[in-house]
C-alpha cells in the first residue's frame, strides 16, 4: 500500500492538466520548473505508483517514450506510429461482445479496460505523400 505523498499529488495534478498525454520526462520537466527539489527518480517512481494504483494510464508508444493519461472518463486512444502523438476518442464499444469473441477465438479471458488503435496521423500521412510526390485529392 502506498501512503499519501505531496510529490505524488503534485505529479497527478500536472498529469490531470496536461491534455497532451505527456511522457515521464515531460512530466519531470514541468514538475522541476515549479518544484526544483523534486528529483527525476521521485517523479518516475511516483508515476509508476499512479499507474499501479490505476489512477493514471500508461500508453505504450511503438516508436517513442510511453505516455500517460489521467483516467477521468471512459475513452480510448489512437496513436500515430510515426510521430507518437496520442488522440483521445470516445466510442461505445460492446466490450462484452469483444470479450466473448476473443475467448471464442483465442481461449483468452480478457479484462478489457482500454483499447489503443495505432495508425498514421494526417500530418505524417501528408508528409509521406509529399515526399513520394503523390498528389492528394
Tab-separated table of C-alpha atoms in Angstrom:
chain	number	residue	atom	x	y	z
A	1	UNK	CA	0.000	0.000	0.000
A	2	UNK	CA	1.271	3.451	-0.876
A	3	UNK	CA	0.687	6.249	1.565
A	4	UNK	CA	-0.190	9.816	0.665
A	5	UNK	CA	2.660	11.795	-0.860
A	6	UNK	CA	2.737	15.535	-1.578
A	7	UNK	CA	5.051	14.861	-4.542
A	8	UNK	CA	2.582	12.316	-5.944
A	9	UNK	CA	-0.248	14.831	-5.573
A	10	UNK	CA	1.798	17.440	-7.495
A	11	UNK	CA	2.594	14.929	-10.257
A	12	UNK	CA	-1.041	13.826	-10.521
A	13	UNK	CA	-2.250	17.434	-10.795
A	14	UNK	CA	0.180	18.029	-13.658
A	15	UNK	CA	-0.988	14.890	-15.479
A	16	UNK	CA	-4.618	15.968	-14.984
A	17	UNK	CA	-3.907	19.402	-16.510
A	18	UNK	CA	-1.816	18.186	-19.439
A	19	UNK	CA	-4.065	17.046	-22.277
A	20	UNK	CA	-1.086	16.154	-24.491
A	21	UNK	CA	-0.523	12.733	-22.894
A	22	UNK	CA	2.948	13.677	-21.593
A	23	UNK	CA	5.935	11.370	-21.307
A	24	UNK	CA	7.587	10.781	-17.944
A	25	UNK	CA	10.344	13.176	-18.982
A	26	UNK	CA	7.770	15.834	-19.973
A	27	UNK	CA	6.191	15.467	-16.534
A	28	UNK	CA	9.572	15.758	-14.839
A	29	UNK	CA	10.417	18.958	-16.741
A	30	UNK	CA	7.086	20.544	-15.768
A	31	UNK	CA	7.438	19.462	-12.130
A	32	UNK	CA	11.043	20.642	-11.948
A	33	UNK	CA	10.163	24.176	-13.106
A	34	UNK	CA	7.946	24.794	-10.078
A	35	UNK	CA	9.443	22.290	-7.630
A	36	UNK	CA	13.190	22.011	-8.340
A	37	UNK	CA	13.714	19.955	-5.171
A	38	UNK	CA	11.733	17.008	-6.623
A	39	UNK	CA	14.172	14.635	-8.309
A	40	UNK	CA	13.726	12.804	-11.588
A	41	UNK	CA	13.733	9.450	-9.771
A	42	UNK	CA	10.948	10.669	-7.445
A	43	UNK	CA	8.839	11.699	-10.444
A	44	UNK	CA	9.405	8.407	-12.273
A	45	UNK	CA	8.776	6.323	-9.139
A	46	UNK	CA	5.529	8.150	-8.379
A	47	UNK	CA	4.348	7.817	-11.971
A	48	UNK	CA	4.828	4.049	-11.539
A	49	UNK	CA	2.809	4.083	-8.332
A	50	UNK	CA	-0.012	6.050	-10.004
A	51	UNK	CA	-0.062	3.516	-12.867
A	52	UNK	CA	-0.071	0.555	-10.448
A	53	UNK	CA	-2.916	2.155	-8.472
A	54	UNK	CA	-4.826	2.639	-11.766
A	55	UNK	CA	-5.072	6.372	-11.164
A	56	UNK	CA	-3.369	7.076	-14.481
A	57	UNK	CA	-2.986	5.031	-17.633
A	58	UNK	CA	0.329	4.156	-19.257
A	59	UNK	CA	0.101	4.312	-23.048
A	60	UNK	CA	2.680	2.273	-24.930
A	61	UNK	CA	4.016	4.152	-27.941
A	62	UNK	CA	5.666	1.921	-30.528
A	63	UNK	CA	8.376	4.336	-31.672
A	64	UNK	CA	8.832	6.553	-28.670
A	65	UNK	CA	8.523	7.048	-24.951
A	66	UNK	CA	5.457	5.806	-23.123
A	67	UNK	CA	2.851	8.457	-22.421
A	68	UNK	CA	0.452	8.945	-19.536
A	69	UNK	CA	-3.197	9.885	-19.244
A	70	UNK	CA	-5.399	10.663	-16.284
A	71	UNK	CA	-8.385	8.309	-16.188
A	72	UNK	CA	-11.237	10.808	-15.910
A	73	UNK	CA	-13.871	9.128	-18.073
A	74	UNK	CA	-14.186	6.126	-20.351
A	75	UNK	CA	-12.358	6.847	-23.571
A	76	UNK	CA	-9.913	5.180	-25.936
A	77	UNK	CA	-6.732	6.182	-27.728
A	78	UNK	CA	-5.338	6.368	-31.216
A	79	UNK	CA	-1.566	6.717	-31.521
A	80	UNK	CA	0.406	7.778	-34.596
A	81	UNK	CA	3.028	5.119	-35.322
A	82	UNK	CA	5.348	7.725	-36.803
A	83	UNK	CA	5.308	10.791	-34.522
A	84	UNK	CA	3.789	9.210	-31.386
A	85	UNK	CA	1.031	11.783	-30.888
A	86	UNK	CA	-1.876	10.410	-28.872
A	87	UNK	CA	-5.509	11.259	-29.565
A	88	UNK	CA	-8.473	10.587	-27.290
A	89	UNK	CA	-11.672	9.280	-28.803
A	90	UNK	CA	-14.984	8.093	-27.463
A	91	UNK	CA	-16.926	5.201	-28.867
A	92	UNK	CA	-19.483	2.855	-27.410
A	93	UNK	CA	-17.759	-0.494	-27.943
A	94	UNK	CA	-19.675	-3.600	-26.946
A	95	UNK	CA	-16.966	-4.759	-24.548
A	96	UNK	CA	-18.855	-7.921	-23.508
A	97	UNK	CA	-19.165	-8.943	-27.159
A	98	UNK	CA	-15.452	-8.312	-27.775
A	99	UNK	CA	-14.570	-10.389	-24.694
A	100	UNK	CA	-16.803	-13.269	-25.828
A	101	UNK	CA	-15.341	-13.233	-29.342
A	102	UNK	CA	-11.789	-13.065	-28.021
A	103	UNK	CA	-12.461	-16.026	-25.731
A	104	UNK	CA	-14.036	-17.972	-28.584
A	105	UNK	CA	-11.159	-17.342	-30.982
A	106	UNK	CA	-8.174	-17.445	-28.628
A	107	UNK	CA	-9.219	-19.001	-25.300
A	108	UNK	CA	-8.080	-15.769	-23.621
A	109	UNK	CA	-10.224	-14.396	-20.827
A	110	UNK	CA	-9.718	-10.670	-21.089
A	111	UNK	CA	-10.187	-7.808	-18.732
A	112	UNK	CA	-10.558	-5.037	-21.286
A	113	UNK	CA	-10.084	-1.675	-19.651
A	114	UNK	CA	-8.502	0.155	-22.538
A	115	UNK	CA	-8.230	-0.009	-26.286
A	116	UNK	CA	-5.499	1.597	-28.361
A	117	UNK	CA	-5.572	1.834	-32.132
A	118	UNK	CA	-2.334	2.532	-33.990
A	119	UNK	CA	-2.150	4.270	-37.338
A	120	UNK	CA	-0.648	7.309	-39.046
A	121	UNK	CA	-1.948	10.801	-38.284
A	122	UNK	CA	-2.981	13.064	-41.129
A	123	UNK	CA	0.124	15.274	-40.776
A	124	UNK	CA	2.522	12.322	-41.036
A	125	UNK	CA	0.475	10.857	-43.872
A	126	UNK	CA	0.601	14.175	-45.723
A	127	UNK	CA	4.369	14.360	-45.182
A	128	UNK	CA	4.749	10.822	-46.585
A	129	UNK	CA	2.632	11.716	-49.618
A	130	UNK	CA	4.583	14.915	-50.233
A	131	UNK	CA	7.933	13.089	-50.062
A	132	UNK	CA	6.754	10.459	-52.530
A	133	UNK	CA	5.362	13.034	-54.925
A	134	UNK	CA	1.839	11.719	-54.539
A	135	UNK	CA	-0.924	14.212	-55.225
A	136	UNK	CA	-3.710	14.334	-52.685
A	137	UNK	CA	-7.313	14.884	-53.631
